[in-house]
Structures are given as C-alpha cells and as structure tokens.
mmCIF file of C-alpha atoms in Angstrom:
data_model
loop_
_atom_site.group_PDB
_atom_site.id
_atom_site.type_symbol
_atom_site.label_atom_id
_atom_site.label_comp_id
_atom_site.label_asym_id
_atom_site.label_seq_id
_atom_site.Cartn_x
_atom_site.Cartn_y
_atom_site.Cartn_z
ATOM 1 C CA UNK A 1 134.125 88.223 135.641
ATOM 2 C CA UNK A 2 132.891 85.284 134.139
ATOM 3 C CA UNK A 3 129.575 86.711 132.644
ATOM 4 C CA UNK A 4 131.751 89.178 131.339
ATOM 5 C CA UNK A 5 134.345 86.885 129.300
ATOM 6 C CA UNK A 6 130.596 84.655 128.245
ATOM 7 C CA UNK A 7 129.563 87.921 126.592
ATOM 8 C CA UNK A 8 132.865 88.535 125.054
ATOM 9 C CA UNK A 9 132.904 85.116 124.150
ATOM 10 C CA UNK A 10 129.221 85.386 122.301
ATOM 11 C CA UNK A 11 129.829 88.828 120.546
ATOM 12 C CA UNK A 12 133.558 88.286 118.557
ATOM 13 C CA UNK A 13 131.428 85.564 116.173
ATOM 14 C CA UNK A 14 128.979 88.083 115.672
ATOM 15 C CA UNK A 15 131.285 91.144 114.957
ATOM 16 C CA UNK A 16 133.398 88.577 112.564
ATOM 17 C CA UNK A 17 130.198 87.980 110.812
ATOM 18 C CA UNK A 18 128.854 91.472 110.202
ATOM 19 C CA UNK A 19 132.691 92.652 109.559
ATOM 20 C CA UNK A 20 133.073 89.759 106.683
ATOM 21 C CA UNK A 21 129.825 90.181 105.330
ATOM 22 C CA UNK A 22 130.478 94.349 105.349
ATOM 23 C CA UNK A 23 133.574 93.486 103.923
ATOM 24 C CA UNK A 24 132.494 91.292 100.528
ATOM 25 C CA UNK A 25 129.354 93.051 100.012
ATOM 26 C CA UNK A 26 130.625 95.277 97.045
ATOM 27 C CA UNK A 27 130.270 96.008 94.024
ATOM 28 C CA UNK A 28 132.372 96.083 90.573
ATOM 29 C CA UNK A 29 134.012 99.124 91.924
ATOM 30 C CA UNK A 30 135.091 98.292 95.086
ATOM 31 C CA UNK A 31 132.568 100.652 96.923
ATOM 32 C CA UNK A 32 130.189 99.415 99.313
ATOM 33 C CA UNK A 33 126.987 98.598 98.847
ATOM 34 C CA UNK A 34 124.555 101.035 100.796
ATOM 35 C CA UNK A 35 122.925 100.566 103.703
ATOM 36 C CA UNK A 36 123.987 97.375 106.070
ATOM 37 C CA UNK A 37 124.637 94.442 103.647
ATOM 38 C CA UNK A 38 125.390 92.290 106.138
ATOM 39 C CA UNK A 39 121.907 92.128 106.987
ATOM 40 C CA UNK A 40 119.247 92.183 104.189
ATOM 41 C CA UNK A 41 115.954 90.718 103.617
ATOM 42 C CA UNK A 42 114.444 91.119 100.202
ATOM 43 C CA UNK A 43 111.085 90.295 99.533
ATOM 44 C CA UNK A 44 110.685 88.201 96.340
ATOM 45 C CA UNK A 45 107.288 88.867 93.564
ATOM 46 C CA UNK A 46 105.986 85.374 95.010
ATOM 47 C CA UNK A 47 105.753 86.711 98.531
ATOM 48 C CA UNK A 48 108.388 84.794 99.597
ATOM 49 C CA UNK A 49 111.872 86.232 101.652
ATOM 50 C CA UNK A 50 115.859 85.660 100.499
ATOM 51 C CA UNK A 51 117.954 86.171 103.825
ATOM 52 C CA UNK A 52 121.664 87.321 103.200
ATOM 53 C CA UNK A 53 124.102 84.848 103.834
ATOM 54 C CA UNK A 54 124.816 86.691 106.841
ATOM 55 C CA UNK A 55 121.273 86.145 108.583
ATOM 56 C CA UNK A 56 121.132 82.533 107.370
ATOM 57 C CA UNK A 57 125.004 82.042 108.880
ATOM 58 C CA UNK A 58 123.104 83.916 112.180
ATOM 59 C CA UNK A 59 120.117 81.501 112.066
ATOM 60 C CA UNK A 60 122.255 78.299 111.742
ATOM 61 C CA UNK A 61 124.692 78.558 114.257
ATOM 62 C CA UNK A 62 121.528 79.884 116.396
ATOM 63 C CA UNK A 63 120.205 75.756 115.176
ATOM 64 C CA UNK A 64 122.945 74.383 116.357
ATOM 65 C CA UNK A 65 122.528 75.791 119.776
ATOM 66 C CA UNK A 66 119.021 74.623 120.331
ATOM 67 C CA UNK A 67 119.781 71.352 118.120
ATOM 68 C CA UNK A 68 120.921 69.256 122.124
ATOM 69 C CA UNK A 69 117.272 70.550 123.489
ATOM 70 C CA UNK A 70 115.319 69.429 120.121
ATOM 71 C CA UNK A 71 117.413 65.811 120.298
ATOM 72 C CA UNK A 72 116.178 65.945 124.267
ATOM 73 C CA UNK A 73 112.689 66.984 123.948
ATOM 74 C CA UNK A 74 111.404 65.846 120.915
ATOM 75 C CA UNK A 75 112.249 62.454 119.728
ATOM 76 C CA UNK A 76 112.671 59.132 121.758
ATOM 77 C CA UNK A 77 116.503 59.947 123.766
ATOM 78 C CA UNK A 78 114.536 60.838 126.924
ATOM 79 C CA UNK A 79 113.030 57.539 127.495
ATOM 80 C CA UNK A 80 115.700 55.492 126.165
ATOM 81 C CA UNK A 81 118.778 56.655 128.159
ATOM 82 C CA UNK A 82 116.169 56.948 131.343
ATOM 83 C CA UNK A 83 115.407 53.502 130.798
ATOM 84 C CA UNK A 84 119.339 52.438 129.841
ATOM 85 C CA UNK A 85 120.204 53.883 133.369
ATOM 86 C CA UNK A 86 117.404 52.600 135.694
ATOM 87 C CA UNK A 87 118.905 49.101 133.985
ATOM 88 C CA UNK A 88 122.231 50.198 135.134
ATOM 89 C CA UNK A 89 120.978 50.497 138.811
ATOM 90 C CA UNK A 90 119.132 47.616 138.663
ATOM 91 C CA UNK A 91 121.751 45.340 137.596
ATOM 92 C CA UNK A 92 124.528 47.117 140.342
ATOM 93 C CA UNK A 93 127.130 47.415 137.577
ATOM 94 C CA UNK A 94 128.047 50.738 139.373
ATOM 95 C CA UNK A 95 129.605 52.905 135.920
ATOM 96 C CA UNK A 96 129.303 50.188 133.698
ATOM 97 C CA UNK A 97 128.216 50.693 131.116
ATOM 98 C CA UNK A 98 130.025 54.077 131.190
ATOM 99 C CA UNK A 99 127.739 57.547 130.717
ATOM 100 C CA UNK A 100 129.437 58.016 127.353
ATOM 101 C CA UNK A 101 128.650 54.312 126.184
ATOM 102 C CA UNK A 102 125.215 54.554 127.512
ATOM 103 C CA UNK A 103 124.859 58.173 125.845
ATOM 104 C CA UNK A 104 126.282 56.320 122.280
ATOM 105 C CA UNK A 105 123.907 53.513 122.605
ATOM 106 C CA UNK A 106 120.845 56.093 123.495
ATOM 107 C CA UNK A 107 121.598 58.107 120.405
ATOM 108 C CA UNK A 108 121.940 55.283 117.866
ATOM 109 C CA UNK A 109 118.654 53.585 118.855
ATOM 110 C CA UNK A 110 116.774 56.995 118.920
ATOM 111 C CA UNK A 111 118.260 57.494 115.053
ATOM 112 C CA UNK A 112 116.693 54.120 114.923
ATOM 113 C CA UNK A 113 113.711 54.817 116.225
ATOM 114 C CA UNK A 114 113.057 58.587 114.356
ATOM 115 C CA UNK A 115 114.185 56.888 110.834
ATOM 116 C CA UNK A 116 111.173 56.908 109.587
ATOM 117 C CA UNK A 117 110.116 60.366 110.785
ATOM 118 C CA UNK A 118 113.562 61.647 109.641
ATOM 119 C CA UNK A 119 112.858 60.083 106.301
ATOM 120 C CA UNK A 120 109.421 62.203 105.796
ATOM 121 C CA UNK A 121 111.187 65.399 107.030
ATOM 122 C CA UNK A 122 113.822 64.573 104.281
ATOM 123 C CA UNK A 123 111.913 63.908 101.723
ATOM 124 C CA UNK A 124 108.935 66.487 101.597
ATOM 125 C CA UNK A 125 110.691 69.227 103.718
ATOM 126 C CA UNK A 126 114.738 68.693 103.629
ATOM 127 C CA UNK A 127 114.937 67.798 99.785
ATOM 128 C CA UNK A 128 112.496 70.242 98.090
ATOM 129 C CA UNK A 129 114.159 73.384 100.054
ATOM 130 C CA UNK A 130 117.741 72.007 98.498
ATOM 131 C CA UNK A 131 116.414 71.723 95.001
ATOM 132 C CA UNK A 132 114.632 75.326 95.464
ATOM 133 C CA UNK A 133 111.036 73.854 94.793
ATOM 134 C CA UNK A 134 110.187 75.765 98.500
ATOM 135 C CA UNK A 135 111.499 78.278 100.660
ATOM 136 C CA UNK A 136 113.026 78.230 104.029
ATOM 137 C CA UNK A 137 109.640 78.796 105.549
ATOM 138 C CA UNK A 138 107.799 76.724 103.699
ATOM 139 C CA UNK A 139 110.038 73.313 104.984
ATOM 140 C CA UNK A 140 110.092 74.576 108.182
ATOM 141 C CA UNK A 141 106.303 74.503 108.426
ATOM 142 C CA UNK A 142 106.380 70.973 106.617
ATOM 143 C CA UNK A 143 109.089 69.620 109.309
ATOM 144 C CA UNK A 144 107.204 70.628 111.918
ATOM 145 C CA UNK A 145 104.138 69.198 111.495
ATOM 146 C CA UNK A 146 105.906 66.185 110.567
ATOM 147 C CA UNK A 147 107.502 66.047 113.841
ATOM 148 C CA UNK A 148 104.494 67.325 115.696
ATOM 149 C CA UNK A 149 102.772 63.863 114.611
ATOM 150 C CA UNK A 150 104.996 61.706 116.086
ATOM 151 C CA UNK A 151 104.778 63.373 119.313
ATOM 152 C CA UNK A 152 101.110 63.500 119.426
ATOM 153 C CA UNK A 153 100.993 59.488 117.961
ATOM 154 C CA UNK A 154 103.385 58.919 121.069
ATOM 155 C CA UNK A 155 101.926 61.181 124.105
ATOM 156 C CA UNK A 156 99.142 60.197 126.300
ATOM 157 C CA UNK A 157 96.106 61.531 126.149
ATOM 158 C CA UNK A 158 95.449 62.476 129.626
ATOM 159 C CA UNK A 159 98.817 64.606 129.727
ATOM 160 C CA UNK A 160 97.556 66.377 126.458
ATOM 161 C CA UNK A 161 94.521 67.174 127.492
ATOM 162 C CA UNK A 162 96.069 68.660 131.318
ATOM 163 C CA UNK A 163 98.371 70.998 129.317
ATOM 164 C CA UNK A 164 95.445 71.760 126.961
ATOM 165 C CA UNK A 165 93.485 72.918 130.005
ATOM 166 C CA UNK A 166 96.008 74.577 131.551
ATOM 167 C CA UNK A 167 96.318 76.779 128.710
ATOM 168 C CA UNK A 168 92.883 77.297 128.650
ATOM 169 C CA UNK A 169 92.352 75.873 124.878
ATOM 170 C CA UNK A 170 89.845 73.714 123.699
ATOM 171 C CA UNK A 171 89.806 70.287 122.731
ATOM 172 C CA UNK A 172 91.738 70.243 119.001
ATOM 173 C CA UNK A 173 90.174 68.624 115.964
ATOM 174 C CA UNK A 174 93.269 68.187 114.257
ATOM 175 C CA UNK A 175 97.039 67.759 115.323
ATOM 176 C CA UNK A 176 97.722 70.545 113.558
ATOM 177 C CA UNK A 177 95.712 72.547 115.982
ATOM 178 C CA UNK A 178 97.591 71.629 119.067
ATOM 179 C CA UNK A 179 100.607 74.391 119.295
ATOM 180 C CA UNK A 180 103.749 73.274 120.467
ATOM 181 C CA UNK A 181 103.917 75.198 123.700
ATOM 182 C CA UNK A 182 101.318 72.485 124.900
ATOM 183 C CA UNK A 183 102.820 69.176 122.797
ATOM 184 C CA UNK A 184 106.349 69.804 124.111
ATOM 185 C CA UNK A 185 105.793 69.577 127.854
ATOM 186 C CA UNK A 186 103.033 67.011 127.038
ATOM 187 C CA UNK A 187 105.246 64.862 125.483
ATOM 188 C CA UNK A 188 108.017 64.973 128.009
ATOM 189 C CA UNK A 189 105.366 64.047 131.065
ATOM 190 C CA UNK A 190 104.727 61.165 128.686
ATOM 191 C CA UNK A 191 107.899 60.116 128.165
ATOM 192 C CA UNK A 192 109.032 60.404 131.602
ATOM 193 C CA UNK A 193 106.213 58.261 132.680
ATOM 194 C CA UNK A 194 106.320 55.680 130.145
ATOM 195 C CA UNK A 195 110.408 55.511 131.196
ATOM 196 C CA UNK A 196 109.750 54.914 134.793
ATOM 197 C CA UNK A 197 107.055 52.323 134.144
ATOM 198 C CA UNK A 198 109.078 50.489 131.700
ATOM 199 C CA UNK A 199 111.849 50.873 134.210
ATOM 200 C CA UNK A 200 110.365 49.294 137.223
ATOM 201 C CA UNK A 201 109.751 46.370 135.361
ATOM 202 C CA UNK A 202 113.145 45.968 134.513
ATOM 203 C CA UNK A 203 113.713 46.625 138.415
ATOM 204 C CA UNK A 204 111.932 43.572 139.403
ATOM 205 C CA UNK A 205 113.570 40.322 138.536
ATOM 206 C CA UNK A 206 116.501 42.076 139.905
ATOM 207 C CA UNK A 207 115.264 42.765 143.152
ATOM 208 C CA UNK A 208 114.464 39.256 144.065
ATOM 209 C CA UNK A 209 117.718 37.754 143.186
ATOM 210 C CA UNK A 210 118.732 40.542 145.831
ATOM 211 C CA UNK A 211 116.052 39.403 148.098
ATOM 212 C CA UNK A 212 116.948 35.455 147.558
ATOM 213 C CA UNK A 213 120.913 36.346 148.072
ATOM 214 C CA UNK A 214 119.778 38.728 151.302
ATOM 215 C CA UNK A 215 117.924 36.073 152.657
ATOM 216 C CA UNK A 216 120.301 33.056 151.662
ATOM 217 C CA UNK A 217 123.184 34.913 153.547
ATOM 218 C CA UNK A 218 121.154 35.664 156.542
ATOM 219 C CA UNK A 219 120.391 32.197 157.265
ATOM 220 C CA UNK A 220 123.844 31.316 156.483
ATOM 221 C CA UNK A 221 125.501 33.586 159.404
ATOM 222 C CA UNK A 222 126.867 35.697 156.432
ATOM 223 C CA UNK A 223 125.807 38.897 157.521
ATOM 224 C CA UNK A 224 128.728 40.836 157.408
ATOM 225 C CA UNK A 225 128.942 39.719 153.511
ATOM 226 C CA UNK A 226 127.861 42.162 151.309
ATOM 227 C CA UNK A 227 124.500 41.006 149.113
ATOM 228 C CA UNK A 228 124.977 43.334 146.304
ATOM 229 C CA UNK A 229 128.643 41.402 146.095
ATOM 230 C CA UNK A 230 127.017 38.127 145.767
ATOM 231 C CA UNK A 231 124.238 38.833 143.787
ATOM 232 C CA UNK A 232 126.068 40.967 140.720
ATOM 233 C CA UNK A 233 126.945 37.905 139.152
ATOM 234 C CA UNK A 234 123.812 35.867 139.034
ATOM 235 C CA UNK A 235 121.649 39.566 137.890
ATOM 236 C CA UNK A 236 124.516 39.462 135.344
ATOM 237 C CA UNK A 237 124.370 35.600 134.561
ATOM 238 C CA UNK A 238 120.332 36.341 134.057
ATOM 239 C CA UNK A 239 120.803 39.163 131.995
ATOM 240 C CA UNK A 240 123.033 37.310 129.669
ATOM 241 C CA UNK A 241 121.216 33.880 129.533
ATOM 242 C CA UNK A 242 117.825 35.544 128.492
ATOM 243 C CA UNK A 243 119.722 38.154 125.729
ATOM 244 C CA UNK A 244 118.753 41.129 127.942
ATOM 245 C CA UNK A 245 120.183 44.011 125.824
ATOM 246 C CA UNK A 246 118.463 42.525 122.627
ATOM 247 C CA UNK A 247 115.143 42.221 124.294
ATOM 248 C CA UNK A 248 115.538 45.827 126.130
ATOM 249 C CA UNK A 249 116.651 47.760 123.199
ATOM 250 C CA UNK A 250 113.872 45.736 120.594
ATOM 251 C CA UNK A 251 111.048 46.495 123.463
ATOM 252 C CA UNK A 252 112.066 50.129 123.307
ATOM 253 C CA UNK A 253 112.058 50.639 120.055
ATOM 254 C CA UNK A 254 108.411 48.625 119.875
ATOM 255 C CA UNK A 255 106.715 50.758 122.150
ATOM 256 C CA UNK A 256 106.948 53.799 119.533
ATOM 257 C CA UNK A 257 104.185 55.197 117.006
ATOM 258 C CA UNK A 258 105.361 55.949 113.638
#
C-alpha cells in the first residue's frame, strides 16, 4: 500500500504540470497549440536548445531532489559533521550538542569553507546564464568543472588512482579528464579518512583524563563511581580553557584546498 500512495504521491505534480502547461499553451484564439506544448525543445540557429517552461519546472524540482546528495558528496559537510560528532563522543556530552545544532553548525562552516568555490560557480557559470550571455548547458559544464577542482585539489591521490584502476582508465593529464563516476567515490574515501584521522586526535586528550579519573577512583575504593561522571567536567573544563570549538572549527576549515 505504501509504494502505491509514493507513486500517487510522485505523479499528481507531474499531471498538474503537463495539465497547466496544456492549459496556457495557446494561442490568440484560444485553440491549442499542436502537438504536446507542455513539452518542447526547440533547437536555436546557434546550436543551442530552449526547454519549455514545463521541462525546466521538470528539471528543477528534479535539482532539488538530488540537491541533499550534492551538499553530502561533494563539498566539505561529510568531514565536518563526522568530525563534530566523534568530538561529541569524545567529550561524553551524550546529545549535546543536539543533531540539529550539530547539523546547523556543519552547514554554516561548509558555506564557509565552499565560498570561494561558490563564488567562481557564481560568477563565470551562475551569472552569465542569468544575463543570457550562455545557455543552460554551457554553465552547467562551467560549474562542474569548477566543482570537479576542488574535489580533485582535496582527494588523495592514492584513492584516485584505486578508483582510476578499478575502472580500468588511465592515468589523466588533466582534471578535466577524470569523470565524475571515479572523483565522487574518490573523494568520499578521502573524506572519510581524513575525518577519522582528524577525529582520533581529537579522541586522545580525552581518553587520558578518562584514564587518570579511572585510575584515580580505583585507588580511591571508588569503584562503584562512575568515571565518565567524574571526568565530563574536567574534558569540559579542558575544552573550554584551550577555546576548543574555535581551534576545531579554524583547523577544519584549514585543512581544505581552494
């Protein structure tokens, strides 16, 4: 039943679109256009394409579907909220910072952190298509190899070259060369790594105070006082005394390649 009501669900947009653009595509006389108006491709002299507004409604909400996975996969979120909740653990806050907080903070400093690259995108891709110097295909090209840079500026070179061989290509000359279906998983075995790394070193002035506390109470005859109990305020009296969020978020955002 539930497949059923999703595909419901997914075709009334699409029957409202091709019903509205049906609807206003007619002319002076009130008689529709013929053929499906809704629709339409025409090819232009220059070789370039004008989609109806139909198809360009189609291919934006399409976007916005993928836009969560494109935020995920190819800019600097993955490491940073990987690295925001291995800090969690390690300081034993339990849910604090909340997800939503930590999810807020993740997607600020990765706007941060892709400002310049957004700023490129904007200004030879974005800004161009809106003043009608380039079409939609041409930006798209030019935002993608944009994009494409600062993955290959930020993923290692061993995981490149694995996915290169297991796709049986060559070495590339150029960045240009490399297709995505090999930089996207590349990059995210980067990122992942370069999260955990950065994350066990986060891990480890925490564990000792753990350790010291474990040990203190053991010799103490407190053993049936929890560690974690004692310990959460000195991890938090550290974290505050050496200005831990500054120097995790500024490390972060250091460790990019613009």
């Amino acid at each position: 039943m539930k497949p059923l009501m999703f595909l419901i669900k997914a075709l009334i947009p699409m029957a409202i679109i091709l019903t509205a653009g049906t609807a206003f595509a007619q002319n002076g006389l009130g008689q529709p256009l013929d053929g499906l108006p809704a629709l339409t491709v025409v090819n232009n002299s220059n070789g370039s394409a004008t989609y109806s507004l139909s198809l360009q409604i189609l291919f934006l909400m399409t976007a916005l579907t993928v836009l969560p996975s494109l935020v995920l996969g190819m800019t600097s979120f993955t490491r940073v909220i990987i690295v925001l909740s291995i800090l969690r653990q390690a300081l034993g806050t339990q849910q604090t910072p909340p997800n939503q907080v930590l999810i807020a903070i993740a997607l600020f400093l990765t706007f941060f952190i892709m400002a310049p690259t957004f700023t490129v995108i904007y200004d030879q891709a974005l800004a161009p298509y809106l003043d009608g110097q380039i079409d939609a295909a041409s930006a798209v090209t030019s935002a993608s190899a944009t994009i494409k840079d600062f993955m290959v500026n930020n993923t290692r070179i061993n995981d490149l070259t694995m996915f290169a061989e297991m796709a049986g290509d060559d070495p590339y000359a150029t960045n240009a060369d490399i297709p995505f279906s090999v930089i996207l998983p590349a990059y995210i075995t980067s990122e992942l790594k370069t999260a955990f790394q950065i994350g066990f070193l986060l891990f480890l002035p925490f564990l000792v105070i753990d350790m010291v506390i474990a040990s203190t109470l053991m010799s103490l005859g407190m053993m049936m006082l929890s560690p974690m109990l004692v310990s959460l305020p000195f991890k938090l009296l550290l974290f505050v005394l050496v200005d831990g969020w500054a120097m995790t978020v500024s490390s972060l955002a250091a460790t990019y390649t613009v």
